[in-house]
């Protein structure tokens, strides 16, 4: 049987969401490990004043593509951007482009989605469900399509504790929901959203569940694979360890903790932190594309792409390794020394928010005001609290995912493919991975230079001294106020002071005698 790279040789691949975190890694890996691939058609929209061509050529200049660039400096010739706005009718693809795509595309990877947890339901539905349906419609017109791979999420069914590799009945018939929301005003949709999403925490997981049903409906006409990654983190090995380019999921939390801003968060120390490196997800995705095209399974195969059941690691361990990593490799200009703690106790968390977040923010804003600058710390903390409030659902409980299809797929790979498209997470060394992840946030998200680490360490020492001085002054102040008001406190104070004097004179006397 053809190896994965052999299979992709000469194939035309269509990718949505190629400018996103996972899409970029998919494009890079395809170009690097399947160098004979024919063309990658990327559905891209113009954004922030940049045309789609500008966006794609900027993307290819990114460090992520360094290894591909080394192997093949002309790799950009394999990339063809296609203008598309997925929220528009027929995905706003021109008739000429539709013609071109339908005549040659062999495989589709559908990565595009809105992954925001606070997305209004109508918009999340438009992008995650309706656009998926439109892409499936386009796929059915393709003459040479061999596989349609849809990227879902392991949390699409997070209302269940145990999640099998099956598509569960939808919370509502997608078509009915789409029809009913069409005529409703946004304010009404906003009001009924909590009732609609029910036990799910947000519109993201809800619409991703609906998208799976939409995809399943077409599985008699297309060969389909559904990938369900859990919490996608920085790369483990490829193209280099620690690559990450965004604040999503745990990355923003790690950065906020490394900067000394985040000191407390609600999470269960003993719950499994189901992080999965982005390169693992992409290797599995490419292998699933190959398997779907070659074996043409009768029903859509679902791949739960998770680590918890295979090589578990817990939030408490993550906290420990993140903190020690940022102490060894500090971020620049930290607000305070990195020292975040997670707790599952609501009241305890509220107490630490007050003492370790709000109080220092107030003091710092006061300092900024007094020095004629604009206060900003309270605003930063309010945004941070909103973000972690949305993530806590995922860090406070754990789930059990069955990953038989991932094992089945691995058993079908040749030894060579198992190395090139490695998704065997049993080999993952968590402490090493977390260290590289934290360094990756410093280098690639914050664009900080590793040569500045000695200065960053010096800054942390300065912060420690400020804290000691502040704590001492605070203690003296509190005590002074206290003894000014209470006779008992004064008596204790005089007693302690006289005891100290007695000890001092005893030591002085005994040292004079021995001399
Ligand atoms: C040290 C102790 C560690 C212990 C760890 C404990 C817990 C781990 C925490 C979380 C794990 C759970 C993760 C669950 C993931 C589920 C898996 C999935 O299926 S999918 C993908 C996950 N999706 C997300 O993560 C999206 C979440 N984000 C949002 O919904 C929104 O961004 C938002 C948080 C609601 C914020 O919206 P807002 O409009 O206020 O801001 P913007 O998004 O427009 O961003 C503005 C600006 O801020 C930057 N940003 C965004 N998020 C963060 C963040 N968390 N921290 C810091 N900065 C952040 C963003 O890049 C923008 O920057 P710029 O203006 O420069 O572009
Ligand atoms: N990140 C994670 O932790 C996880 C992600 N997933 C799934 O993986 C997939 C990829 O996620 P990720 O890469 O992290 O997400 P990103 O937010 O990084 O990327 C989203 C992609 O979708 C594109 N897109 C969004 N809206 C439109 C639109 N209207 N028209 C055209 N393109 C659009 C974006 O393009 P543009 O650059 O133009 O905005 C971008 O390329 C998603 O399906 C997500 O549900 C699953 C589990 C976990």
PDB file of N, CA and C in Angstrom, residues 149-234:
ATOM      1  N   UNK A 149     -12.109  15.888   5.236  1.00  0.00           N
ATOM      2  CA  UNK A 149     -11.719  15.779   6.652  1.00  0.00           C
ATOM      3  C   UNK A 149     -12.185  17.046   7.380  1.00  0.00           C
ATOM      4  N   UNK A 150     -13.022  16.808   8.370  1.00  0.00           N
ATOM      5  CA  UNK A 150     -13.600  17.919   9.130  1.00  0.00           C
ATOM      6  C   UNK A 150     -12.942  17.989  10.507  1.00  0.00           C
ATOM      7  N   UNK A 151     -12.472  19.198  10.871  1.00  0.00           N
ATOM      8  CA  UNK A 151     -11.870  19.344  12.211  1.00  0.00           C
ATOM      9  C   UNK A 151     -12.962  19.797  13.174  1.00  0.00           C
ATOM     10  N   UNK A 152     -13.240  18.935  14.132  1.00  0.00           N
ATOM     11  CA  UNK A 152     -14.234  19.264  15.154  1.00  0.00           C
ATOM     12  C   UNK A 152     -13.489  19.528  16.468  1.00  0.00           C
ATOM     13  N   UNK A 153     -14.106  19.278  17.595  1.00  0.00           N
ATOM     14  CA  UNK A 153     -13.409  19.409  18.880  1.00  0.00           C
ATOM     15  C   UNK A 153     -13.842  18.276  19.809  1.00  0.00           C
ATOM     16  N   UNK A 154     -12.929  17.849  20.663  1.00  0.00           N
ATOM     17  CA  UNK A 154     -13.252  16.786  21.629  1.00  0.00           C
ATOM     18  C   UNK A 154     -14.346  17.245  22.594  1.00  0.00           C
ATOM     19  N   UNK A 155     -14.551  18.590  22.659  1.00  0.00           N
ATOM     20  CA  UNK A 155     -15.533  19.129  23.598  1.00  0.00           C
ATOM     21  C   UNK A 155     -16.899  19.370  22.950  1.00  0.00           C
ATOM     22  N   UNK A 156     -17.078  18.893  21.708  1.00  0.00           N
ATOM     23  CA  UNK A 156     -18.381  19.076  21.061  1.00  0.00           C
ATOM     24  C   UNK A 156     -19.481  18.412  21.896  1.00  0.00           C
ATOM     25  N   UNK A 157     -19.111  17.344  22.605  1.00  0.00           N
ATOM     26  CA  UNK A 157     -20.097  16.638  23.432  1.00  0.00           C
ATOM     27  C   UNK A 157     -19.715  16.722  24.913  1.00  0.00           C
ATOM     28  N   UNK A 158     -19.249  17.906  25.332  1.00  0.00           N
ATOM     29  CA  UNK A 158     -18.739  18.037  26.705  1.00  0.00           C
ATOM     30  C   UNK A 158     -19.852  17.961  27.744  1.00  0.00           C
ATOM     31  N   UNK A 159     -21.110  17.843  27.302  1.00  0.00           N
ATOM     32  CA  UNK A 159     -22.204  17.609  28.244  1.00  0.00           C
ATOM     33  C   UNK A 159     -22.218  16.151  28.706  1.00  0.00           C
ATOM     34  N   UNK A 160     -21.360  15.306  28.112  1.00  0.00           N
ATOM     35  CA  UNK A 160     -21.222  13.899  28.525  1.00  0.00           C
ATOM     36  C   UNK A 160     -19.881  13.721  29.210  1.00  0.00           C
ATOM     37  N   UNK A 161     -19.810  12.755  30.129  1.00  0.00           N
ATOM     38  CA  UNK A 161     -18.528  12.485  30.815  1.00  0.00           C
ATOM     39  C   UNK A 161     -17.660  11.540  29.987  1.00  0.00           C
ATOM     40  N   UNK A 162     -18.303  10.540  29.374  1.00  0.00           N
ATOM     41  CA  UNK A 162     -17.567   9.560  28.564  1.00  0.00           C
ATOM     42  C   UNK A 162     -17.945   9.786  27.103  1.00  0.00           C
ATOM     43  N   UNK A 163     -16.923   9.956  26.274  1.00  0.00           N
ATOM     44  CA  UNK A 163     -17.213  10.315  24.877  1.00  0.00           C
ATOM     45  C   UNK A 163     -16.609   9.277  23.931  1.00  0.00           C
ATOM     46  N   UNK A 164     -17.472   8.595  23.227  1.00  0.00           N
ATOM     47  CA  UNK A 164     -17.015   7.578  22.263  1.00  0.00           C
ATOM     48  C   UNK A 164     -16.763   8.232  20.909  1.00  0.00           C
ATOM     49  N   UNK A 165     -16.192   7.417  20.023  1.00  0.00           N
ATOM     50  CA  UNK A 165     -15.903   7.955  18.683  1.00  0.00           C
ATOM     51  C   UNK A 165     -17.111   7.759  17.768  1.00  0.00           C
ATOM     52  N   UNK A 166     -18.214   8.352  18.217  1.00  0.00           N
ATOM     53  CA  UNK A 166     -19.441   8.292  17.420  1.00  0.00           C
ATOM     54  C   UNK A 166     -20.020   9.701  17.347  1.00  0.00           C
ATOM     55  N   UNK A 167     -20.941   9.892  16.421  1.00  0.00           N
ATOM     56  CA  UNK A 167     -21.599  11.202  16.353  1.00  0.00           C
ATOM     57  C   UNK A 167     -22.906  11.085  17.127  1.00  0.00           C
ATOM     58  N   UNK A 168     -23.003  11.873  18.191  1.00  0.00           N
ATOM     59  CA  UNK A 168     -24.174  11.789  19.056  1.00  0.00           C
ATOM     60  C   UNK A 168     -25.343  12.550  18.433  1.00  0.00           C
ATOM     61  N   UNK A 169     -26.576  12.177  18.807  1.00  0.00           N
ATOM     62  CA  UNK A 169     -27.733  12.908  18.268  1.00  0.00           C
ATOM     63  C   UNK A 169     -27.594  14.400  18.596  1.00  0.00           C
ATOM     64  N   UNK A 170     -27.958  15.268  17.670  1.00  0.00           N
ATOM     65  CA  UNK A 170     -27.751  16.710  17.899  1.00  0.00           C
ATOM     66  C   UNK A 170     -28.707  17.235  18.962  1.00  0.00           C
ATOM     67  N   UNK A 171     -28.297  18.319  19.648  1.00  0.00           N
ATOM     68  CA  UNK A 171     -29.197  18.899  20.651  1.00  0.00           C
ATOM     69  C   UNK A 171     -30.472  19.434  19.990  1.00  0.00           C
ATOM     70  N   UNK A 172     -30.377  19.781  18.714  1.00  0.00           N
ATOM     71  CA  UNK A 172     -31.538  20.258  17.968  1.00  0.00           C
ATOM     72  C   UNK A 172     -31.236  19.960  16.496  1.00  0.00           C
ATOM     73  N   UNK A 173     -32.270  19.798  15.710  1.00  0.00           N
ATOM     74  CA  UNK A 173     -32.064  19.566  14.280  1.00  0.00           C
ATOM     75  C   UNK A 173     -31.451  20.842  13.669  1.00  0.00           C
ATOM     76  N   UNK A 174     -30.199  20.774  13.130  1.00  0.00           N
ATOM     77  CA  UNK A 174     -29.531  22.005  12.679  1.00  0.00           C
ATOM     78  C   UNK A 174     -30.378  22.842  11.726  1.00  0.00           C
ATOM     79  N   UNK A 175     -31.050  22.175  10.787  1.00  0.00           N
ATOM     80  CA  UNK A 175     -31.819  22.912   9.771  1.00  0.00           C
ATOM     81  C   UNK A 175     -32.936  23.727  10.432  1.00  0.00           C
ATOM     82  N   UNK A 176     -33.590  23.091  11.437  1.00  0.00           N
ATOM     83  CA  UNK A 176     -34.699  23.773  12.124  1.00  0.00           C
ATOM     84  C   UNK A 176     -34.176  25.014  12.836  1.00  0.00           C
ATOM     85  N   UNK A 177     -33.014  24.862  13.487  1.00  0.00           N
ATOM     86  CA  UNK A 177     -32.449  26.001  14.229  1.00  0.00           C
ATOM     87  C   UNK A 177     -32.073  27.125  13.259  1.00  0.00           C
ATOM     88  N   UNK A 178     -31.443  26.741  12.157  1.00  0.00           N
ATOM     89  CA  UNK A 178     -31.017  27.757  11.177  1.00  0.00           C
ATOM     90  C   UNK A 178     -32.252  28.520  10.681  1.00  0.00           C
ATOM     91  N   UNK A 179     -33.321  27.780  10.348  1.00  0.00           N
ATOM     92  CA  UNK A 179     -34.531  28.429   9.838  1.00  0.00           C
ATOM     93  C   UNK A 179     -35.147  29.345  10.888  1.00  0.00           C
ATOM     94  N   UNK A 180     -35.161  28.896  12.151  1.00  0.00           N
ATOM     95  CA  UNK A 180     -35.830  29.734  13.155  1.00  0.00           C
ATOM     96  C   UNK A 180     -35.018  30.974  13.506  1.00  0.00           C
ATOM     97  N   UNK A 181     -33.694  30.830  13.530  1.00  0.00           N
ATOM     98  CA  UNK A 181     -32.896  32.006  13.923  1.00  0.00           C
ATOM     99  C   UNK A 181     -32.839  33.054  12.810  1.00  0.00           C
ATOM    100  N   UNK A 182     -33.135  32.608  11.589  1.00  0.00           N
ATOM    101  CA  UNK A 182     -32.975  33.507  10.440  1.00  0.00           C
ATOM    102  C   UNK A 182     -33.809  34.774  10.593  1.00  0.00           C
ATOM    103  N   UNK A 183     -35.044  34.609  11.063  1.00  0.00           N
ATOM    104  CA  UNK A 183     -35.933  35.774  11.143  1.00  0.00           C
ATOM    105  C   UNK A 183     -35.862  36.482  12.497  1.00  0.00           C
ATOM    106  N   UNK A 184     -35.165  35.896  13.457  1.00  0.00           N
ATOM    107  CA  UNK A 184     -35.158  36.473  14.816  1.00  0.00           C
ATOM    108  C   UNK A 184     -34.182  37.632  14.951  1.00  0.00           C
ATOM    109  N   UNK A 185     -34.601  38.617  15.734  1.00  0.00           N
ATOM    110  CA  UNK A 185     -33.684  39.738  16.006  1.00  0.00           C
ATOM    111  C   UNK A 185     -32.543  39.257  16.898  1.00  0.00           C
ATOM    112  N   UNK A 186     -31.395  39.931  16.751  1.00  0.00           N
ATOM    113  CA  UNK A 186     -30.215  39.503  17.518  1.00  0.00           C
ATOM    114  C   UNK A 186     -30.478  39.502  19.028  1.00  0.00           C
ATOM    115  N   UNK A 187     -31.266  40.505  19.485  1.00  0.00           N
ATOM    116  CA  UNK A 187     -31.484  40.598  20.933  1.00  0.00           C
ATOM    117  C   UNK A 187     -32.297  39.403  21.436  1.00  0.00           C
ATOM    118  N   UNK A 188     -33.227  38.941  20.620  1.00  0.00           N
ATOM    119  CA  UNK A 188     -34.035  37.773  21.042  1.00  0.00           C
ATOM    120  C   UNK A 188     -33.145  36.528  21.061  1.00  0.00           C
ATOM    121  N   UNK A 189     -32.294  36.408  20.021  1.00  0.00           N
ATOM    122  CA  UNK A 189     -31.394  35.233  19.967  1.00  0.00           C
ATOM    123  C   UNK A 189     -30.500  35.234  21.204  1.00  0.00           C
ATOM    124  N   UNK A 190     -30.002  36.438  21.566  1.00  0.00           N
ATOM    125  CA  UNK A 190     -29.120  36.525  22.739  1.00  0.00           C
ATOM    126  C   UNK A 190     -29.856  36.046  24.003  1.00  0.00           C
ATOM    127  N   UNK A 191     -31.139  36.439  24.108  1.00  0.00           N
ATOM    128  CA  UNK A 191     -31.895  36.064  25.305  1.00  0.00           C
ATOM    129  C   UNK A 191     -32.137  34.561  25.388  1.00  0.00           C
ATOM    130  N   UNK A 192     -32.370  33.926  24.236  1.00  0.00           N
ATOM    131  CA  UNK A 192     -32.710  32.490  24.310  1.00  0.00           C
ATOM    132  C   UNK A 192     -31.481  31.577  24.203  1.00  0.00           C
ATOM    133  N   UNK A 193     -30.307  32.176  23.965  1.00  0.00           N
ATOM    134  CA  UNK A 193     -29.094  31.346  23.788  1.00  0.00           C
ATOM    135  C   UNK A 193     -28.833  30.398  24.972  1.00  0.00           C
ATOM    136  N   UNK A 194     -28.881  30.869  26.231  1.00  0.00           N
ATOM    137  CA  UNK A 194     -28.600  29.933  27.337  1.00  0.00           C
ATOM    138  C   UNK A 194     -29.550  28.744  27.336  1.00  0.00           C
ATOM    139  N   UNK A 195     -30.827  28.977  26.997  1.00  0.00           N
ATOM    140  CA  UNK A 195     -31.791  27.867  26.960  1.00  0.00           C
ATOM    141  C   UNK A 195     -31.431  26.887  25.850  1.00  0.00           C
ATOM    142  N   UNK A 196     -30.998  27.434  24.721  1.00  0.00           N
ATOM    143  CA  UNK A 196     -30.675  26.570  23.581  1.00  0.00           C
ATOM    144  C   UNK A 196     -29.434  25.729  23.850  1.00  0.00           C
ATOM    145  N   UNK A 197     -28.382  26.368  24.364  1.00  0.00           N
ATOM    146  CA  UNK A 197     -27.128  25.610  24.510  1.00  0.00           C
ATOM    147  C   UNK A 197     -27.194  24.629  25.681  1.00  0.00           C
ATOM    148  N   UNK A 198     -28.142  24.856  26.567  1.00  0.00           N
ATOM    149  CA  UNK A 198     -28.400  23.882  27.648  1.00  0.00           C
ATOM    150  C   UNK A 198     -27.177  23.629  28.503  1.00  0.00           C
ATOM    151  N   UNK A 199     -26.749  22.366  28.569  1.00  0.00           N
ATOM    152  CA  UNK A 199     -25.645  21.991  29.466  1.00  0.00           C
ATOM    153  C   UNK A 199     -24.282  22.366  28.904  1.00  0.00           C
ATOM    154  N   UNK A 200     -24.212  22.740  27.640  1.00  0.00           N
ATOM    155  CA  UNK A 200     -22.906  23.120  27.082  1.00  0.00           C
ATOM    156  C   UNK A 200     -22.536  24.513  27.573  1.00  0.00           C
ATOM    157  N   UNK A 201     -21.212  24.786  27.693  1.00  0.00           N
ATOM    158  CA  UNK A 201     -20.821  26.061  28.319  1.00  0.00           C
ATOM    159  C   UNK A 201     -20.851  27.257  27.374  1.00  0.00           C
ATOM    160  N   UNK A 202     -20.869  27.017  26.054  1.00  0.00           N
ATOM    161  CA  UNK A 202     -20.768  28.158  25.130  1.00  0.00           C
ATOM    162  C   UNK A 202     -21.302  27.794  23.737  1.00  0.00           C
ATOM    163  N   UNK A 203     -21.414  28.842  22.918  1.00  0.00           N
ATOM    164  CA  UNK A 203     -21.957  28.641  21.564  1.00  0.00           C
ATOM    165  C   UNK A 203     -20.960  27.875  20.696  1.00  0.00           C
ATOM    166  N   UNK A 204     -19.663  27.921  21.059  1.00  0.00           N
ATOM    167  CA  UNK A 204     -18.638  27.228  20.276  1.00  0.00           C
ATOM    168  C   UNK A 204     -18.873  25.714  20.300  1.00  0.00           C
ATOM    169  N   UNK A 205     -18.934  25.131  21.507  1.00  0.00           N
ATOM    170  CA  UNK A 205     -19.094  23.671  21.602  1.00  0.00           C
ATOM    171  C   UNK A 205     -20.455  23.244  21.028  1.00  0.00           C
ATOM    172  N   UNK A 206     -21.451  24.104  21.229  1.00  0.00           N
ATOM    173  CA  UNK A 206     -22.805  23.796  20.736  1.00  0.00           C
ATOM    174  C   UNK A 206     -22.818  23.728  19.206  1.00  0.00           C
ATOM    175  N   UNK A 207     -22.232  24.743  18.561  1.00  0.00           N
ATOM    176  CA  UNK A 207     -22.282  24.762  17.092  1.00  0.00           C
ATOM    177  C   UNK A 207     -21.349  23.704  16.491  1.00  0.00           C
ATOM    178  N   UNK A 208     -20.262  23.370  17.204  1.00  0.00           N
ATOM    179  CA  UNK A 208     -19.372  22.325  16.684  1.00  0.00           C
ATOM    180  C   UNK A 208     -20.103  20.971  16.730  1.00  0.00           C
ATOM    181  N   UNK A 209     -20.965  20.777  17.733  1.00  0.00           N
ATOM    182  CA  UNK A 209     -21.742  19.530  17.799  1.00  0.00           C
ATOM    183  C   UNK A 209     -22.727  19.480  16.623  1.00  0.00           C
ATOM    184  N   UNK A 210     -23.356  20.620  16.339  1.00  0.00           N
ATOM    185  CA  UNK A 210     -24.305  20.661  15.214  1.00  0.00           C
ATOM    186  C   UNK A 210     -23.577  20.410  13.895  1.00  0.00           C
ATOM    187  N   UNK A 211     -22.350  20.956  13.780  1.00  0.00           N
ATOM    188  CA  UNK A 211     -21.587  20.795  12.533  1.00  0.00           C
ATOM    189  C   UNK A 211     -21.301  19.316  12.275  1.00  0.00           C
ATOM    190  N   UNK A 212     -21.009  18.570  13.338  1.00  0.00           N
ATOM    191  CA  UNK A 212     -20.732  17.137  13.157  1.00  0.00           C
ATOM    192  C   UNK A 212     -21.938  16.427  12.534  1.00  0.00           C
ATOM    193  N   UNK A 213     -23.144  16.836  12.963  1.00  0.00           N
ATOM    194  CA  UNK A 213     -24.355  16.195  12.413  1.00  0.00           C
ATOM    195  C   UNK A 213     -24.545  16.540  10.950  1.00  0.00           C
ATOM    196  N   UNK A 214     -24.255  17.813  10.633  1.00  0.00           N
ATOM    197  CA  UNK A 214     -24.354  18.255   9.244  1.00  0.00           C
ATOM    198  C   UNK A 214     -23.391  17.437   8.372  1.00  0.00           C
ATOM    199  N   UNK A 215     -22.195  17.209   8.899  1.00  0.00           N
ATOM    200  CA  UNK A 215     -21.184  16.449   8.152  1.00  0.00           C
ATOM    201  C   UNK A 215     -21.644  14.991   8.006  1.00  0.00           C
ATOM    202  N   UNK A 216     -22.163  14.436   9.098  1.00  0.00           N
ATOM    203  CA  UNK A 216     -22.573  13.019   9.056  1.00  0.00           C
ATOM    204  C   UNK A 216     -23.650  12.771   7.998  1.00  0.00           C
ATOM    205  N   UNK A 217     -24.551  13.754   7.845  1.00  0.00           N
ATOM    206  CA  UNK A 217     -25.657  13.591   6.886  1.00  0.00           C
ATOM    207  C   UNK A 217     -25.157  13.332   5.471  1.00  0.00           C
ATOM    208  N   UNK A 218     -23.937  13.815   5.185  1.00  0.00           N
ATOM    209  CA  UNK A 218     -23.427  13.667   3.809  1.00  0.00           C
ATOM    210  C   UNK A 218     -22.541  12.431   3.680  1.00  0.00           C
ATOM    211  N   UNK A 219     -22.455  11.637   4.751  1.00  0.00           N
ATOM    212  CA  UNK A 219     -21.437  10.572   4.731  1.00  0.00           C
ATOM    213  C   UNK A 219     -21.778   9.426   3.782  1.00  0.00           C
ATOM    214  N   UNK A 220     -23.037   9.392   3.291  1.00  0.00           N
ATOM    215  CA  UNK A 220     -23.337   8.348   2.304  1.00  0.00           C
ATOM    216  C   UNK A 220     -22.828   8.767   0.926  1.00  0.00           C
ATOM    217  N   UNK A 221     -22.621  10.098   0.765  1.00  0.00           N
ATOM    218  CA  UNK A 221     -22.199  10.583  -0.563  1.00  0.00           C
ATOM    219  C   UNK A 221     -20.701  10.882  -0.648  1.00  0.00           C
ATOM    220  N   UNK A 222     -20.082  11.111   0.528  1.00  0.00           N
ATOM    221  CA  UNK A 222     -18.649  11.465   0.528  1.00  0.00           C
ATOM    222  C   UNK A 222     -17.908  10.561   1.506  1.00  0.00           C
ATOM    223  N   UNK A 223     -16.606  10.401   1.294  1.00  0.00           N
ATOM    224  CA  UNK A 223     -15.790   9.680   2.288  1.00  0.00           C
ATOM    225  C   UNK A 223     -15.311  10.705   3.311  1.00  0.00           C
ATOM    226  N   UNK A 224     -15.745  10.490   4.542  1.00  0.00           N
ATOM    227  CA  UNK A 224     -15.555  11.554   5.542  1.00  0.00           C
ATOM    228  C   UNK A 224     -14.779  11.066   6.763  1.00  0.00           C
ATOM    229  N   UNK A 225     -13.916  11.934   7.267  1.00  0.00           N
ATOM    230  CA  UNK A 225     -13.247  11.688   8.550  1.00  0.00           C
ATOM    231  C   UNK A 225     -13.452  12.912   9.436  1.00  0.00           C
ATOM    232  N   UNK A 226     -13.686  12.672  10.724  1.00  0.00           N
ATOM    233  CA  UNK A 226     -13.879  13.793  11.662  1.00  0.00           C
ATOM    234  C   UNK A 226     -12.804  13.701  12.739  1.00  0.00           C
ATOM    235  N   UNK A 227     -12.019  14.775  12.887  1.00  0.00           N
ATOM    236  CA  UNK A 227     -10.952  14.785  13.898  1.00  0.00           C
ATOM    237  C   UNK A 227     -11.439  15.621  15.078  1.00  0.00           C
ATOM    238  N   UNK A 228     -11.308  15.038  16.272  1.00  0.00           N
ATOM    239  CA  UNK A 228     -11.744  15.781  17.470  1.00  0.00           C
ATOM    240  C   UNK A 228     -10.564  15.992  18.415  1.00  0.00           C
ATOM    241  N   UNK A 229      -9.794  17.079  18.216  1.00  0.00           N
ATOM    242  CA  UNK A 229      -8.687  17.334  19.147  1.00  0.00           C
ATOM    243  C   UNK A 229      -9.215  17.916  20.463  1.00  0.00           C
ATOM    244  N   UNK A 230      -8.465  17.695  21.529  1.00  0.00           N
ATOM    245  CA  UNK A 230      -8.874  18.301  22.815  1.00  0.00           C
ATOM    246  C   UNK A 230      -8.323  19.725  22.884  1.00  0.00           C
ATOM    247  N   UNK A 231      -7.449  20.042  23.827  1.00  0.00           N
ATOM    248  CA  UNK A 231      -6.951  21.423  23.945  1.00  0.00           C
ATOM    249  C   UNK A 231      -5.630  21.506  23.180  1.00  0.00           C
ATOM    250  N   UNK A 232      -5.647  22.158  22.032  1.00  0.00           N
ATOM    251  CA  UNK A 232      -4.464  22.121  21.168  1.00  0.00           C
ATOM    252  C   UNK A 232      -3.422  23.124  21.672  1.00  0.00           C
ATOM    253  N   UNK A 233      -2.222  22.605  21.934  1.00  0.00           N
ATOM    254  CA  UNK A 233      -1.148  23.456  22.462  1.00  0.00           C
ATOM    255  C   UNK A 233       0.014  23.557  21.489  1.00  0.00           C
ATOM    256  N   UNK A 234       1.093  24.156  21.940  1.00  0.00           N
ATOM    257  CA  UNK A 234       2.295  24.370  21.121  1.00  0.00           C
ATOM    258  C   UNK A 234       2.795  23.048  20.526  1.00  0.00           C
TER     259      UNK A 234
END
